[in-house]
Backbone as numpy.savetxt, mean C-alpha at the origin, in Angstrom:
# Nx Ny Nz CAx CAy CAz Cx Cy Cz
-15.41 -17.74 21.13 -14.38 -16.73 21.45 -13.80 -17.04 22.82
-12.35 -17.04 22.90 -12.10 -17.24 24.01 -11.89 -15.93 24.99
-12.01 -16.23 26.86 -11.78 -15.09 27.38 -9.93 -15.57 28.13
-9.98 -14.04 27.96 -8.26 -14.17 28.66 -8.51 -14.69 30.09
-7.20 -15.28 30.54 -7.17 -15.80 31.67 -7.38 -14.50 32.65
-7.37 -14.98 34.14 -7.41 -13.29 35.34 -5.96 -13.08 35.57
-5.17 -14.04 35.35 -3.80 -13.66 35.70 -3.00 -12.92 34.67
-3.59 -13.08 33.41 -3.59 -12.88 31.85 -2.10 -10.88 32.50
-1.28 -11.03 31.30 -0.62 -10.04 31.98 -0.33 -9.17 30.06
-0.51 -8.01 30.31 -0.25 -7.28 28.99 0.84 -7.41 28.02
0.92 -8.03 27.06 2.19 -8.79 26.04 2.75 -7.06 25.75
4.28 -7.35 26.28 5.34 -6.10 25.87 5.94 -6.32 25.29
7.37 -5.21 24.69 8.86 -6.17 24.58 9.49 -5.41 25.52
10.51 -5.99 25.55 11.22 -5.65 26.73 12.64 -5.72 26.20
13.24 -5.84 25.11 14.53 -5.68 24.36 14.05 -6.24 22.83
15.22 -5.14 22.49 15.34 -5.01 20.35 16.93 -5.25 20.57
17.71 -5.86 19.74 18.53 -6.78 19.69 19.23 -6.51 18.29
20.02 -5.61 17.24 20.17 -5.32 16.07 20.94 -6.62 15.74
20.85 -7.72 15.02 21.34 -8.64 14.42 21.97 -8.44 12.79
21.51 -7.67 11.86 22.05 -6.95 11.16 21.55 -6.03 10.54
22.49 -5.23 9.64 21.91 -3.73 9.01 22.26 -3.59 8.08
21.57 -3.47 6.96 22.09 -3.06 5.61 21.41 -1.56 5.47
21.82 -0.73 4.34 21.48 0.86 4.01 19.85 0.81 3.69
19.40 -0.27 3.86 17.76 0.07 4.06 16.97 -0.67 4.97
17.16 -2.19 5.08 16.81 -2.85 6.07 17.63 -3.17 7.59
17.15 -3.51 8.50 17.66 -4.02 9.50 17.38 -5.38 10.25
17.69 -6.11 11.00 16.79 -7.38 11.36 17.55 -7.41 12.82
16.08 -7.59 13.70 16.58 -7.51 15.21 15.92 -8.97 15.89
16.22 -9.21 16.94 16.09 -9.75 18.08 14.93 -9.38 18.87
13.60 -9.63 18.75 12.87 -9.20 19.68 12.60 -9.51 20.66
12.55 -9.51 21.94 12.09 -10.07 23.42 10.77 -9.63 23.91
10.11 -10.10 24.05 8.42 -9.60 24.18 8.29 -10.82 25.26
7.44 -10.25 26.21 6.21 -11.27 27.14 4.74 -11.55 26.28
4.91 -12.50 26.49 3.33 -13.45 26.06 2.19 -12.69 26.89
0.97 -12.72 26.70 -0.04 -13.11 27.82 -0.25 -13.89 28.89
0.96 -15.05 28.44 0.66 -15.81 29.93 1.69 -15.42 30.88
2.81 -14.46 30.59 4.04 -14.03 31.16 5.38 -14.37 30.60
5.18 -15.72 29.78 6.38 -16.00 29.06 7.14 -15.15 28.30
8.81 -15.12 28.72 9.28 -14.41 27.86 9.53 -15.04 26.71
9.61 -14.72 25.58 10.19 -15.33 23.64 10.60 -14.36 22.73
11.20 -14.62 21.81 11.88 -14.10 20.76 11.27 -13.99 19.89
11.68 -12.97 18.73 10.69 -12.74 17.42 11.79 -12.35 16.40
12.07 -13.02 15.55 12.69 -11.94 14.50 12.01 -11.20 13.67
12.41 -9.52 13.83 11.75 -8.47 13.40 12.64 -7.73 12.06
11.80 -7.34 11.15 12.67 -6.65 10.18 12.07 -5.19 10.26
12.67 -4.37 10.34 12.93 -3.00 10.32 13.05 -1.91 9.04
12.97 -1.37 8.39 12.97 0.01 7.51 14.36 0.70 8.46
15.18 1.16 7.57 16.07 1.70 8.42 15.75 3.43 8.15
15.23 3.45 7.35 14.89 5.02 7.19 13.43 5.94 7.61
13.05 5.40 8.32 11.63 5.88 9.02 11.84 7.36 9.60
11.61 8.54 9.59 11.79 9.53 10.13 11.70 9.57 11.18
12.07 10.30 12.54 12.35 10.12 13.81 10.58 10.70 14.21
9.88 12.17 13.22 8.95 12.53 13.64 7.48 11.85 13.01
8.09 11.05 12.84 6.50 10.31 12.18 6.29 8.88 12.43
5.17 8.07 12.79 4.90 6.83 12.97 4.84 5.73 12.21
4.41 6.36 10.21 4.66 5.55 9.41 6.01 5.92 8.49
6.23 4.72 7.89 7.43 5.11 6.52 7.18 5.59 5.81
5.60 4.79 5.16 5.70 5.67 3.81 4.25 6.00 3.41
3.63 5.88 2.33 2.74 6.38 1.93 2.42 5.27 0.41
0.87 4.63 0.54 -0.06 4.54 -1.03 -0.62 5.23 -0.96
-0.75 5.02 -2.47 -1.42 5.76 -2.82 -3.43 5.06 -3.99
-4.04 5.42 -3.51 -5.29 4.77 -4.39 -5.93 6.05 -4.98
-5.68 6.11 -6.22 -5.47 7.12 -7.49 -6.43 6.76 -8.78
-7.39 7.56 -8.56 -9.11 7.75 -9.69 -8.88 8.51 -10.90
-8.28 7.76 -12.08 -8.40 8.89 -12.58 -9.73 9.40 -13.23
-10.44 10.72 -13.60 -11.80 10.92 -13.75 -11.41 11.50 -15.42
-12.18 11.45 -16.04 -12.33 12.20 -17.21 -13.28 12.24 -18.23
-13.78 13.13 -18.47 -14.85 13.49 -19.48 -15.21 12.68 -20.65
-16.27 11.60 -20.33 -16.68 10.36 -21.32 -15.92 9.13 -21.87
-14.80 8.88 -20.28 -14.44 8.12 -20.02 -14.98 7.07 -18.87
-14.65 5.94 -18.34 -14.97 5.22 -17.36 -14.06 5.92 -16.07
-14.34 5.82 -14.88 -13.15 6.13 -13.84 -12.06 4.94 -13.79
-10.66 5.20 -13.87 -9.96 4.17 -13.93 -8.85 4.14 -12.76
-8.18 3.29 -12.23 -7.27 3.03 -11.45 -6.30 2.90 -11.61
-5.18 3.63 -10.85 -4.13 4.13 -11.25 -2.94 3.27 -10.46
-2.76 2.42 -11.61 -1.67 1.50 -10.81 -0.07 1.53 -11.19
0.60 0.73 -10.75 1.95 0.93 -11.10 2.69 -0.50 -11.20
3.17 -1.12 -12.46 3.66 -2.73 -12.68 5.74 -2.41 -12.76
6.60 -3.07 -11.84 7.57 -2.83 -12.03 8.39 -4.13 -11.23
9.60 -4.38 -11.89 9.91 -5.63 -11.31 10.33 -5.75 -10.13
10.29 -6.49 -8.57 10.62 -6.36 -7.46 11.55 -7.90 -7.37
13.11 -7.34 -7.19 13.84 -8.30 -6.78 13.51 -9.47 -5.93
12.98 -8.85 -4.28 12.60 -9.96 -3.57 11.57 -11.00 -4.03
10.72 -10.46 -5.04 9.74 -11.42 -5.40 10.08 -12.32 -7.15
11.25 -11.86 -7.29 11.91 -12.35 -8.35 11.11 -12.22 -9.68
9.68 -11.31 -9.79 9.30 -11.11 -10.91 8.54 -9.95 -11.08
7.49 -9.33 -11.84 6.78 -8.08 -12.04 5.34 -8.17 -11.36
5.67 -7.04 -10.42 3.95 -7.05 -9.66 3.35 -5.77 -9.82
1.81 -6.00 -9.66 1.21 -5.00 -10.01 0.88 -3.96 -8.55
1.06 -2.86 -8.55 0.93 -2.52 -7.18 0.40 -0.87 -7.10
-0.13 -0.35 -6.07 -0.95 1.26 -6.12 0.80 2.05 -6.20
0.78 3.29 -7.09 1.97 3.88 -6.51 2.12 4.24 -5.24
3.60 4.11 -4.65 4.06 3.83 -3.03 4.78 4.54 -3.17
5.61 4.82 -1.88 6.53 5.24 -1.52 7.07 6.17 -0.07
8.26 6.28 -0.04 8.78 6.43 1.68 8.40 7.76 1.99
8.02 8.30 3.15 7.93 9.55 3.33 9.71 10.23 3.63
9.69 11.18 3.15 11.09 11.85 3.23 11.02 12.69 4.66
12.56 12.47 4.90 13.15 12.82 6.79 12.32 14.72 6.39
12.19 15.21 5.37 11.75 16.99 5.79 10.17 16.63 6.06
9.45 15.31 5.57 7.81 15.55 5.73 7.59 15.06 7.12
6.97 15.87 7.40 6.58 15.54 8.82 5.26 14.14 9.17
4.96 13.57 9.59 3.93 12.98 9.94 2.41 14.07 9.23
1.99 14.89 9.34 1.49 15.50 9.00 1.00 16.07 7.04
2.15 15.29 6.89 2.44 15.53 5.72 2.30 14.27 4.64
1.51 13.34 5.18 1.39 12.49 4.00 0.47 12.36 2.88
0.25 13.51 3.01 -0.94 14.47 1.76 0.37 14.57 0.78
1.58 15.76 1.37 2.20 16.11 0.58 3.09 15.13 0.02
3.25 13.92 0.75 4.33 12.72 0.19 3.98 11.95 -1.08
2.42 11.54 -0.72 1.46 11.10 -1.79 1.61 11.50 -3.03
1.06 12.82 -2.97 1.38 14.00 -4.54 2.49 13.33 -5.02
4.02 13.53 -4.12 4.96 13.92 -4.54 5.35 12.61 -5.68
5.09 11.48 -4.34 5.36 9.88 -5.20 4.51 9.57 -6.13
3.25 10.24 -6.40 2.36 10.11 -7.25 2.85 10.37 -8.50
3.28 12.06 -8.27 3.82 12.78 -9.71 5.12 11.97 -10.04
5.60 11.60 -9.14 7.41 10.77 -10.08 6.74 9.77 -10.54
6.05 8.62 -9.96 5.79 7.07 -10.71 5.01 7.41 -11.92
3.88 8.44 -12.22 3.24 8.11 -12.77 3.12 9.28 -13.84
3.59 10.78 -13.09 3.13 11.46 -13.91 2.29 12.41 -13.57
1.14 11.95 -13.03 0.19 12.54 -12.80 -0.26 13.67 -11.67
-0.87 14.35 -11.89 -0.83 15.48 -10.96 -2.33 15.10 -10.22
-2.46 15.31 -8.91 -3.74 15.04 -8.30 -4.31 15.77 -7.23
-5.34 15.30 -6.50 -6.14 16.16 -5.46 -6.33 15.23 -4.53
-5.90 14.98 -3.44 -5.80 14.74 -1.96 -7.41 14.57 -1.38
-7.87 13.50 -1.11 -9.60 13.38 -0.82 -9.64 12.56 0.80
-8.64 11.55 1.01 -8.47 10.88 2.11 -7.18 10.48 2.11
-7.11 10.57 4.05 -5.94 9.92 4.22 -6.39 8.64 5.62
-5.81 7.66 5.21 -5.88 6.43 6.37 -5.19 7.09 7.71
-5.41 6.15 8.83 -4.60 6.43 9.62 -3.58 5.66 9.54
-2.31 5.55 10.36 -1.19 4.75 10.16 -1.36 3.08 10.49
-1.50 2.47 9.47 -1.55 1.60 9.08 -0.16 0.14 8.80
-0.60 -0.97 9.86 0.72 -2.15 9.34 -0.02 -2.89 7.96
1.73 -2.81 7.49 1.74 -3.70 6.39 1.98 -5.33 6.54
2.80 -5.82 6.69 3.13 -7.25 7.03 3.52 -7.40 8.80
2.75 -7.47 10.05 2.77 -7.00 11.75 3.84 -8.35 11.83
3.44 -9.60 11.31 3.87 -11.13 11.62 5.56 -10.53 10.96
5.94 -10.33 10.53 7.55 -9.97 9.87 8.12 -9.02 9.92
7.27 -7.43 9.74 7.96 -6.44 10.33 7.18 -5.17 10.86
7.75 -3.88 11.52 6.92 -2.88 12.21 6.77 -2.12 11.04
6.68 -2.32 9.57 6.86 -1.29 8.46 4.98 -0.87 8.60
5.20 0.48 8.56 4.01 1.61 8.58 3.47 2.20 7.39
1.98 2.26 7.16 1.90 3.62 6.02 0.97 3.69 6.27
0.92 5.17 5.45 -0.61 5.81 5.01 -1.72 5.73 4.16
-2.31 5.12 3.83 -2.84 4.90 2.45 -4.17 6.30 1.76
-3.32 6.97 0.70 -3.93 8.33 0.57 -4.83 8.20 -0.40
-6.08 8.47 -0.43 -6.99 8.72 -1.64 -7.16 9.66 -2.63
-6.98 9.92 -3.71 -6.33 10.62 -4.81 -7.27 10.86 -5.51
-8.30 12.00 -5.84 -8.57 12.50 -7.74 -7.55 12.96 -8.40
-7.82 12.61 -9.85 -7.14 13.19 -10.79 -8.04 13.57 -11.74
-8.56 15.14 -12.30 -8.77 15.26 -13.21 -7.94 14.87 -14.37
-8.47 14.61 -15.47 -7.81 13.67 -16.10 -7.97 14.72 -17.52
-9.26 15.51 -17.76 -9.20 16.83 -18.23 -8.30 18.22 -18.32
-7.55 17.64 -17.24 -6.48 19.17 -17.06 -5.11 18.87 -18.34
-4.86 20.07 -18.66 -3.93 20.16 -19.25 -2.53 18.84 -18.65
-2.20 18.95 -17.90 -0.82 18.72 -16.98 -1.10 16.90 -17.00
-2.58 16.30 -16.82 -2.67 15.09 -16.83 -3.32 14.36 -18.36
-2.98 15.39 -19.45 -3.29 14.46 -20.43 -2.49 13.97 -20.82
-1.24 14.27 -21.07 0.23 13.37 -21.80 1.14 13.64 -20.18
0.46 12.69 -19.23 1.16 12.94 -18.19 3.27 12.78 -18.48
4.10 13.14 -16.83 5.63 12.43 -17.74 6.35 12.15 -16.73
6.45 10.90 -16.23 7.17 10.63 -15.28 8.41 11.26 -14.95
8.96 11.62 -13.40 9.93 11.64 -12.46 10.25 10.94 -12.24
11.14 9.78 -13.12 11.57 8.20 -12.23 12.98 8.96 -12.24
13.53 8.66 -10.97 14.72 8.67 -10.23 15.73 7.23 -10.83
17.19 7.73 -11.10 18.04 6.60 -11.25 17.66 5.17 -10.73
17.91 4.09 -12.01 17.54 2.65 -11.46 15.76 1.98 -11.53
14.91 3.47 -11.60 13.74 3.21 -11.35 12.83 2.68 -12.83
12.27 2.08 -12.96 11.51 1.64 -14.00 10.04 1.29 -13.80
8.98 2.04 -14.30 8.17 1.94 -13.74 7.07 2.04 -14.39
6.17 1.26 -14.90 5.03 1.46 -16.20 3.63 1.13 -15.63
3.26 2.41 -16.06 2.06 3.16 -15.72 1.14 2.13 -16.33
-0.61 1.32 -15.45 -1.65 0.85 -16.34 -2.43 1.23 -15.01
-3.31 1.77 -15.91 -5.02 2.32 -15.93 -6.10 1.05 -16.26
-6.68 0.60 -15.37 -7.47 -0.36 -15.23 -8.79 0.09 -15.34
-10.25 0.20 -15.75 -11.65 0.38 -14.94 -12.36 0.27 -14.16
-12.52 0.97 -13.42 -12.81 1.18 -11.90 -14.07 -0.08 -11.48
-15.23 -0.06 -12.72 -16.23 -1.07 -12.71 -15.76 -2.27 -13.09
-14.86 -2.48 -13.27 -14.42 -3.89 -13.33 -12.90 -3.98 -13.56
-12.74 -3.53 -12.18 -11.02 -3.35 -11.34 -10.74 -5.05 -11.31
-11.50 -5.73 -10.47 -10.97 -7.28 -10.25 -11.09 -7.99 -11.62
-11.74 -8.17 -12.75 -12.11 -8.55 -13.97 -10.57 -8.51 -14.72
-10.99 -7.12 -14.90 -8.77 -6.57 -15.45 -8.17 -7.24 -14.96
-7.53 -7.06 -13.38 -6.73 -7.48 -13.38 -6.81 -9.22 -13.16
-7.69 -10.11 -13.50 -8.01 -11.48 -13.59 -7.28 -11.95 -14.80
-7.75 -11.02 -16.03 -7.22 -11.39 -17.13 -5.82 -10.71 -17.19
-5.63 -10.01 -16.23 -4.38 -9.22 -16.44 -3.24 -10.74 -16.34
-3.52 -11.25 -14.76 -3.04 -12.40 -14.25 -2.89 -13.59 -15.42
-3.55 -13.86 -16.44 -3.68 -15.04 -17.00 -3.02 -15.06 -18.27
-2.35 -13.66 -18.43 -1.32 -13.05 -19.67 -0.23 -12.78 -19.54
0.20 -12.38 -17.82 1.67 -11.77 -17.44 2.00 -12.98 -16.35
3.19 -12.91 -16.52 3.70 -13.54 -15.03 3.76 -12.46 -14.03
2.88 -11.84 -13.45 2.59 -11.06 -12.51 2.32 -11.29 -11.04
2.41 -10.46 -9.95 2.18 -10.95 -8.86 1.05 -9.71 -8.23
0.20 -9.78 -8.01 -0.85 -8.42 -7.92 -0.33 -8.18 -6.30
-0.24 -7.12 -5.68 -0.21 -6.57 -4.39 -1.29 -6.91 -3.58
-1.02 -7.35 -2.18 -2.50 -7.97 -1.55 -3.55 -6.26 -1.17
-3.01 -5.20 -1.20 -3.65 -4.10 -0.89 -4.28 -4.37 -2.27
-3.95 -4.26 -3.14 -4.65 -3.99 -4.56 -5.46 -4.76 -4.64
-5.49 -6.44 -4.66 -6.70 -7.14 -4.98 -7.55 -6.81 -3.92
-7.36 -6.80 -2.94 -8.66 -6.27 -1.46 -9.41 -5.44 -2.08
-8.68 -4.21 -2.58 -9.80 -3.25 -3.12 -10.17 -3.42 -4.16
-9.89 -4.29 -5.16 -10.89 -4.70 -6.30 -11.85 -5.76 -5.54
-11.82 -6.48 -4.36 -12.65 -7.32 -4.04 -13.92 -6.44 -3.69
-13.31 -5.53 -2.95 -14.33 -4.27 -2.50 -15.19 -3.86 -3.64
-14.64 -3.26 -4.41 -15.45 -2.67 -5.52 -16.55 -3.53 -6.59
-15.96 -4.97 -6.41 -16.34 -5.70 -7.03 -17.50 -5.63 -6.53
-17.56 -6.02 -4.97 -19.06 -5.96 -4.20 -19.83 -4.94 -3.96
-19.02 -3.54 -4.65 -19.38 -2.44 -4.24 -21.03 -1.99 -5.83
-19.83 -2.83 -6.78 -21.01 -2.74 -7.94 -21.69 -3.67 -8.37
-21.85 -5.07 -7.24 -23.00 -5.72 -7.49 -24.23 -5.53 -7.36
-25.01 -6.11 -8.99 -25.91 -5.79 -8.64 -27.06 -6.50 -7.37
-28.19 -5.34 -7.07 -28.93 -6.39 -6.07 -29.63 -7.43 -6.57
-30.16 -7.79 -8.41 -30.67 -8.46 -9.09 -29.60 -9.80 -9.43
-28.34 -9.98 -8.45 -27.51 -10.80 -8.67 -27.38 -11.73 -7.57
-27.93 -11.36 -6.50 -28.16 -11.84 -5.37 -28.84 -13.35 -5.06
-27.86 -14.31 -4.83 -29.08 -15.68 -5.23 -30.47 -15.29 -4.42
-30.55 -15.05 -3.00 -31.98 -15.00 -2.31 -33.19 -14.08 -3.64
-32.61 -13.29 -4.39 -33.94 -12.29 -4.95 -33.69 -13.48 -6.52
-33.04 -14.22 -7.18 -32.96 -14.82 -8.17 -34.13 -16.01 -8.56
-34.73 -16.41 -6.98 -35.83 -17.24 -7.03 -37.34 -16.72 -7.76
């Protein structure tokens, strides 16, 4: 590990630079000092709609659904994304709106929950504000933890809220073998899985190994 130098000086910026703006993105000019004092440039991309009272944009969502003599399953969302020129699999997302306050990404969650998917849910955790891509842009979120009884009236023939343009198809994966699914999911679709999404099937994966799988106890 290295130690900082003594002259070592706190990396700022010191000018944002708007280079251009379209009705959702922006791309600036950044000027920041190094650690060693050097000044340099960064090109930064921007969210142009971030609310003035809150730190992140938007809000995931990681969504259980539970139900009576079923497996727990994961509630994802597959829809095609222009920039990536094909269909990825990803947690339902979405922007927090200029009336929710910072405070409110309980209520944003629900809200983007119930349009993508349908489903009606219960609020269990919320992350703190969280970067998505730091190396390309300052884009923020929350990442909210979700039950869904899956027993209730309202979530058995759930019915999407997709908004004009939106297309958006609902798959329920098994929670015990989240990374498995979507492995074979990968080897059938031209798909692109979300890097939040495979992380947490990596998680879970290790979360339900067994300890009888372990090479050291296999001897």
């Amino acid at each position: 590990m290295s130690c900082p130098e003594k002259d070592a000086v706190e990396p700022h910026v010191v000018n944002e630079e708007v280079i251009a703006t379209g009705k959702w993105v922006k791309l600036e000019k950044t000027t920041y000092v190094d650690p060693a004092g050097n000044t340099r440039t960064w090109e930064t991309a921007k969210r142009t709609t971030r609310p003035s009272n809150t730190a992140a944009d938007g809000v995931g969502i990681i969504a259980l659904l539970k139900r009576t003599l079923h497996k727990d399953c994961v509630v994802l969302v597959k829809q095609f994304r222009p920039p990536m020129g094909c269909h990825t699999l990803e947690f339902p997302a979405g922007l927090i709106d200029d009336n929710e306050s910072a405070e409110s990404a309980e209520t944003a969650a629900l809200r983007e929950l119930k349009e993508e998917t349908g489903y009606k849910g219960e609020v269990v955790g919320v992350t703190p504000v969280t970067c998505l891509d730091p190396g390309l842009s300052n884009c923020t979120t929350h990442i909210v933890m979700v039950n869904i009884n899956g027993d209730d009236i309202e979530n058995i023939h759930p019915t999407q809220q997709l908004g004009d343009g939106e297309f958006v198809e609902v798959i329920l994966l098994p929670l015990d073998e989240f990374q498995k699914k979507i492995d074979e999911l990968l080897k059938k679709e031209k798909i692109v899985v979300d890097a939040k999404v495979y992380i947490y099937a990596m998680g879970m994966a290790q979360a339900f190994f067994k300890p009888n799988e372990l090479p050291v106890l296999k001897q």
